[in-house]
Coordinates of C-alpha atoms in Angstrom, one line a residue:
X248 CA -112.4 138.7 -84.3
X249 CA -109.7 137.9 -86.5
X250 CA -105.9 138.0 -86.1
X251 CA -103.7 140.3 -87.9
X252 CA -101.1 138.1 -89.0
X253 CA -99.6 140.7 -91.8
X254 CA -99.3 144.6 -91.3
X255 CA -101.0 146.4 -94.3
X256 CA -99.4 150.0 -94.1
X257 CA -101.6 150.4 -91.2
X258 CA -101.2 153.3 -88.1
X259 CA -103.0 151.3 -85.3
X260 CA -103.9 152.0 -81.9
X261 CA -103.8 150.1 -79.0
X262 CA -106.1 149.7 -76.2
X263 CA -105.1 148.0 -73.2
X264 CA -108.1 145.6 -71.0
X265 CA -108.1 143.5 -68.0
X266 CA -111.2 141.7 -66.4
X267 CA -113.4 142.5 -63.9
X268 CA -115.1 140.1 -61.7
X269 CA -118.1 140.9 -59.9
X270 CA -120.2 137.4 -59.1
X271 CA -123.0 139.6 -57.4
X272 CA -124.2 140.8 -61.1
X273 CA -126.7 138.2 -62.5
X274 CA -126.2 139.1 -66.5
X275 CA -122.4 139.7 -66.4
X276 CA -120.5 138.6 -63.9
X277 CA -117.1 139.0 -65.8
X278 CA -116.9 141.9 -67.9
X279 CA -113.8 143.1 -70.0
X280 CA -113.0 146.6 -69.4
X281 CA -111.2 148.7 -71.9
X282 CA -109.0 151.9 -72.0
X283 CA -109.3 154.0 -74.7
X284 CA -107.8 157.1 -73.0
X285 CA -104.2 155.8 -72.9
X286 CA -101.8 157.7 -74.0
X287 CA -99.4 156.5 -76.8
X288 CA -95.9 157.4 -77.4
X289 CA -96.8 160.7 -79.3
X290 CA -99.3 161.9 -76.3
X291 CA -102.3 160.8 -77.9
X292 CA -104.9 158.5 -76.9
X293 CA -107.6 156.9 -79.0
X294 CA -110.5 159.2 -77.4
X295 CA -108.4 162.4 -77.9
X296 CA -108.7 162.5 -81.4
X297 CA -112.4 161.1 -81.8
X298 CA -115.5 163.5 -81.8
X299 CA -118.0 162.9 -79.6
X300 CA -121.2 163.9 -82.0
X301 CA -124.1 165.7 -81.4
X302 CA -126.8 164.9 -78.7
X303 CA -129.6 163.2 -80.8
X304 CA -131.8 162.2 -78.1
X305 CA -134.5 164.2 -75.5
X306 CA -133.1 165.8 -72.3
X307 CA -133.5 164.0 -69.0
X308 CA -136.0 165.9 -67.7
X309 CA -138.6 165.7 -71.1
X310 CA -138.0 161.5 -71.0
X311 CA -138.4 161.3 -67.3
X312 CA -141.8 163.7 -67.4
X313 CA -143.2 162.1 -70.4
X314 CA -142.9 158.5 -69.1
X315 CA -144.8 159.7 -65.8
X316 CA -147.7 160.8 -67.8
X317 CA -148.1 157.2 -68.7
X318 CA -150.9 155.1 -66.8
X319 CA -149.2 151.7 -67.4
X320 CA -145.0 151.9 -67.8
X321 CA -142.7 149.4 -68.5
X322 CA -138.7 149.7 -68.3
X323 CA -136.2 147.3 -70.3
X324 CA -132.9 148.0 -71.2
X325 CA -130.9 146.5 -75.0
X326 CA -128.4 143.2 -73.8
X327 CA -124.7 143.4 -75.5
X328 CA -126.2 147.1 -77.0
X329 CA -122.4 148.2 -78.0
X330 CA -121.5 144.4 -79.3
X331 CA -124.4 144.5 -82.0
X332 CA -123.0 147.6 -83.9
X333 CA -120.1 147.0 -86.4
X334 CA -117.0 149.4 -86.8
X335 CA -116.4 150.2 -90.6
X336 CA -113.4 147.5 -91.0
X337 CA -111.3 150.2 -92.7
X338 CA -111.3 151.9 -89.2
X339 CA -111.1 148.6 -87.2
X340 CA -106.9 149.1 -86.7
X341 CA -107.7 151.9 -84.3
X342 CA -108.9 149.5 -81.9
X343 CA -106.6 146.8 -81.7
X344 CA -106.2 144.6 -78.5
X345 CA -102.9 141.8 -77.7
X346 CA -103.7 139.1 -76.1
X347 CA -101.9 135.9 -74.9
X348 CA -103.5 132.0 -74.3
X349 CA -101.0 131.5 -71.7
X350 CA -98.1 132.7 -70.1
X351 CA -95.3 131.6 -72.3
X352 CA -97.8 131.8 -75.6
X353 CA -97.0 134.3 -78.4
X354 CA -98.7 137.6 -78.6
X355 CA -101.3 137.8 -80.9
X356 CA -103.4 140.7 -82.1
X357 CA -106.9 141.4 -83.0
X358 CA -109.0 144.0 -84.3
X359 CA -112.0 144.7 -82.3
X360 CA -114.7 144.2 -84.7
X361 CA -117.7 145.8 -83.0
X362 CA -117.6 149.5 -80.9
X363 CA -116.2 150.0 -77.5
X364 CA -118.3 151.5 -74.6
X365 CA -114.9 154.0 -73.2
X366 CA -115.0 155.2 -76.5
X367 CA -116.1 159.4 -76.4
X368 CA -118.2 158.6 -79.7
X369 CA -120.1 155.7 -78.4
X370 CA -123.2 157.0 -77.1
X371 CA -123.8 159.3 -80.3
X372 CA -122.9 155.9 -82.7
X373 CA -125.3 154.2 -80.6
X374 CA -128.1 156.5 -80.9
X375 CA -127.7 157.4 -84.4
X376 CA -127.3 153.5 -85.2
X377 CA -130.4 153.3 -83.6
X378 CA -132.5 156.2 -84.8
X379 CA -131.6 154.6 -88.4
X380 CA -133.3 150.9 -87.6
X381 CA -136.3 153.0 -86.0
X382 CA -136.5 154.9 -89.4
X383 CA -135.5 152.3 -91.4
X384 CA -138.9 150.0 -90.1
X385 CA -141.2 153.1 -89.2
X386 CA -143.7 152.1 -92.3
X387 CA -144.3 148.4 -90.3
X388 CA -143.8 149.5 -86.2
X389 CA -144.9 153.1 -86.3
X390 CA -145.6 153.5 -83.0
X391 CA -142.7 151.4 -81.6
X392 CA -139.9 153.6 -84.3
X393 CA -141.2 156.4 -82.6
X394 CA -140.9 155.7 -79.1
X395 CA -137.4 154.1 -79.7
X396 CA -136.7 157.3 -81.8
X397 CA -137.5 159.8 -78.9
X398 CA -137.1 157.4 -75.5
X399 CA -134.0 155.2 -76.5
X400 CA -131.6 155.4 -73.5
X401 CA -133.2 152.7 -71.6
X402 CA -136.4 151.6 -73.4
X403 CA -138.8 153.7 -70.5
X404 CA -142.1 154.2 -72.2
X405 CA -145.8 153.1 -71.8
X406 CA -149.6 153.7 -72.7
X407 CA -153.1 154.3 -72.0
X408 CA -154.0 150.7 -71.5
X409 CA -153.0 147.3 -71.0
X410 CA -154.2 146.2 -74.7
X411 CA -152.0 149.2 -76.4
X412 CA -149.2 148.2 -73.6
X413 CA -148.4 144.8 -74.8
X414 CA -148.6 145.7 -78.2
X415 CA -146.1 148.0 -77.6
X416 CA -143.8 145.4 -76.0
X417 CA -144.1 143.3 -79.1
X418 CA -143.7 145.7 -81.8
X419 CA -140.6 147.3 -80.2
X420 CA -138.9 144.1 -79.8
X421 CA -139.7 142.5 -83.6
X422 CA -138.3 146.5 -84.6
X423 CA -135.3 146.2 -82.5
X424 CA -134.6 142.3 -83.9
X425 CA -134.5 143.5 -87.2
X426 CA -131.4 144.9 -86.1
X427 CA -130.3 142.1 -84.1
X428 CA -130.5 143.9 -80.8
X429 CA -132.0 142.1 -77.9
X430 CA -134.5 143.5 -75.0
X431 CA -133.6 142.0 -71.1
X432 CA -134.2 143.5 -67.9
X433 CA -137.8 144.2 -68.4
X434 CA -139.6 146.4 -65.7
X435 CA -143.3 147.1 -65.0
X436 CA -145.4 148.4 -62.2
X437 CA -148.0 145.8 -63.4
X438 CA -147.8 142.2 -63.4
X439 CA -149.9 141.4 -66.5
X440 CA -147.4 143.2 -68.2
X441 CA -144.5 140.8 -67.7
X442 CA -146.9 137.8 -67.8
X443 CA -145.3 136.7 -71.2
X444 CA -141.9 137.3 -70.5
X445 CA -139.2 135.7 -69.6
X446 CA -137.3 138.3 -66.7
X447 CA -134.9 136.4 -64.8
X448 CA -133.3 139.6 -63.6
X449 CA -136.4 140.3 -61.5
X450 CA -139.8 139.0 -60.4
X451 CA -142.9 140.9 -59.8
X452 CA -142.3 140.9 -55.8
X453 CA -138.3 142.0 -56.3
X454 CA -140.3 145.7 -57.9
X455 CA -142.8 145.4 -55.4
X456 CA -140.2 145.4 -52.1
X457 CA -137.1 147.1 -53.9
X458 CA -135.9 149.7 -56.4
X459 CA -135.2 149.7 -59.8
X460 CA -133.2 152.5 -61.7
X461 CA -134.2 153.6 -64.9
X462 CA -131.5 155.6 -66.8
X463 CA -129.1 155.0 -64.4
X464 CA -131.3 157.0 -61.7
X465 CA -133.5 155.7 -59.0

């Protein structure tokens, strides 16, 4: 981020945040929650006045059927998913934050450079951002553009066999790189599958004695 230091005719918005500490959660312990519903002065908030976008993605019930037709299934879920997508910096004044070193500091503002997960728009921006790296490297990861095409939520997929399995897990991660996204939390009924990954989130025995959701469900 970058401080606004001069005002440039622009009609910002402001988005309150506080922190959130929860020392339980391995990945993020501290997270930075956001607000974008708050009403301003003139009894609009950020998420009143953005559209949400179409659903590009399969229902529930079509992504939860297909992946139990598969006889080997792996889960994994995109790290920092929202941080990796850039707002068009023409639109970045909409989402300003203050913020303040200490106590008696100045205020100091900043654009938020990358999309917000309160905002109503997110999950279709995310999708369609997305859906245009999938098509964008379908002529080298056919197999893996589709499947994040069709099963993006949570990555929730799988295959016939072990062989076509960790191919899979390879070629959708090199896709999703090219786009500077990141795979963690991976998931598998089968060990061999997680044999060359690095999973601190779970081991093999936490799957074997507990439950894991998979979009958002259990």
């Amino acid at each position: 981020m970058q401080q606004i230091i001069d005002e440039d005719n622009a009609k910002p918005y402001y988005i309150p945040h506080h922190c959130i500490y929860k020392p339980e959660k391995t990945t993020t312990p501290l997270r930075v929650v956001f607000d974008a519903s708050a009403k301003t002065s003139a009894g609009q908030s950020l998420n009143s006045i953005l559209l949400h976008g179409a659903s590009i993605r399969d229902d529930l019930f079509s992504l939860v059927t297909r992946f139990r037709t598969h006889k080997y299934a792996f889960n994994a879920d995109i790290q920092k998913k929202y941080r990796q997508i850039l707002v068009e910096p023409s639109r970045r004044d909409l989402q300003r934050i203050v913020w303040k070193e200490t106590h008696n500091s100045l205020i100091k503002i900043y654009p938020l450079n990358t999309v917000i997960y309160v905002m109503v728009s997110v999950p279709f921006l995310a999708m369609r951002v997305l859906k245009a790296l999938a098509d964008a490297e379908h002529e080298y990861f056919s197999e893996a553009a589709k499947i994040i095409s069709r099963d993006m939520h949570d990555i929730l997929s799988g295959a016939t066999s072990l062989t076509l399995e960790k191919k899979l897990q390879v070629d959708i991660s090199e896709l999703l790189r090219r786009g500077a996204f990141e795979l963690h939390k991976w998931v598998s009924h089968h060990p061999a599958l997680l044999n060359d990954i690095f999973t601190p989130e779970y081991s093999f025995e936490d799957m074997q004695s507990n439950t894991v959701k998979a979009l958002e469900m259990l």
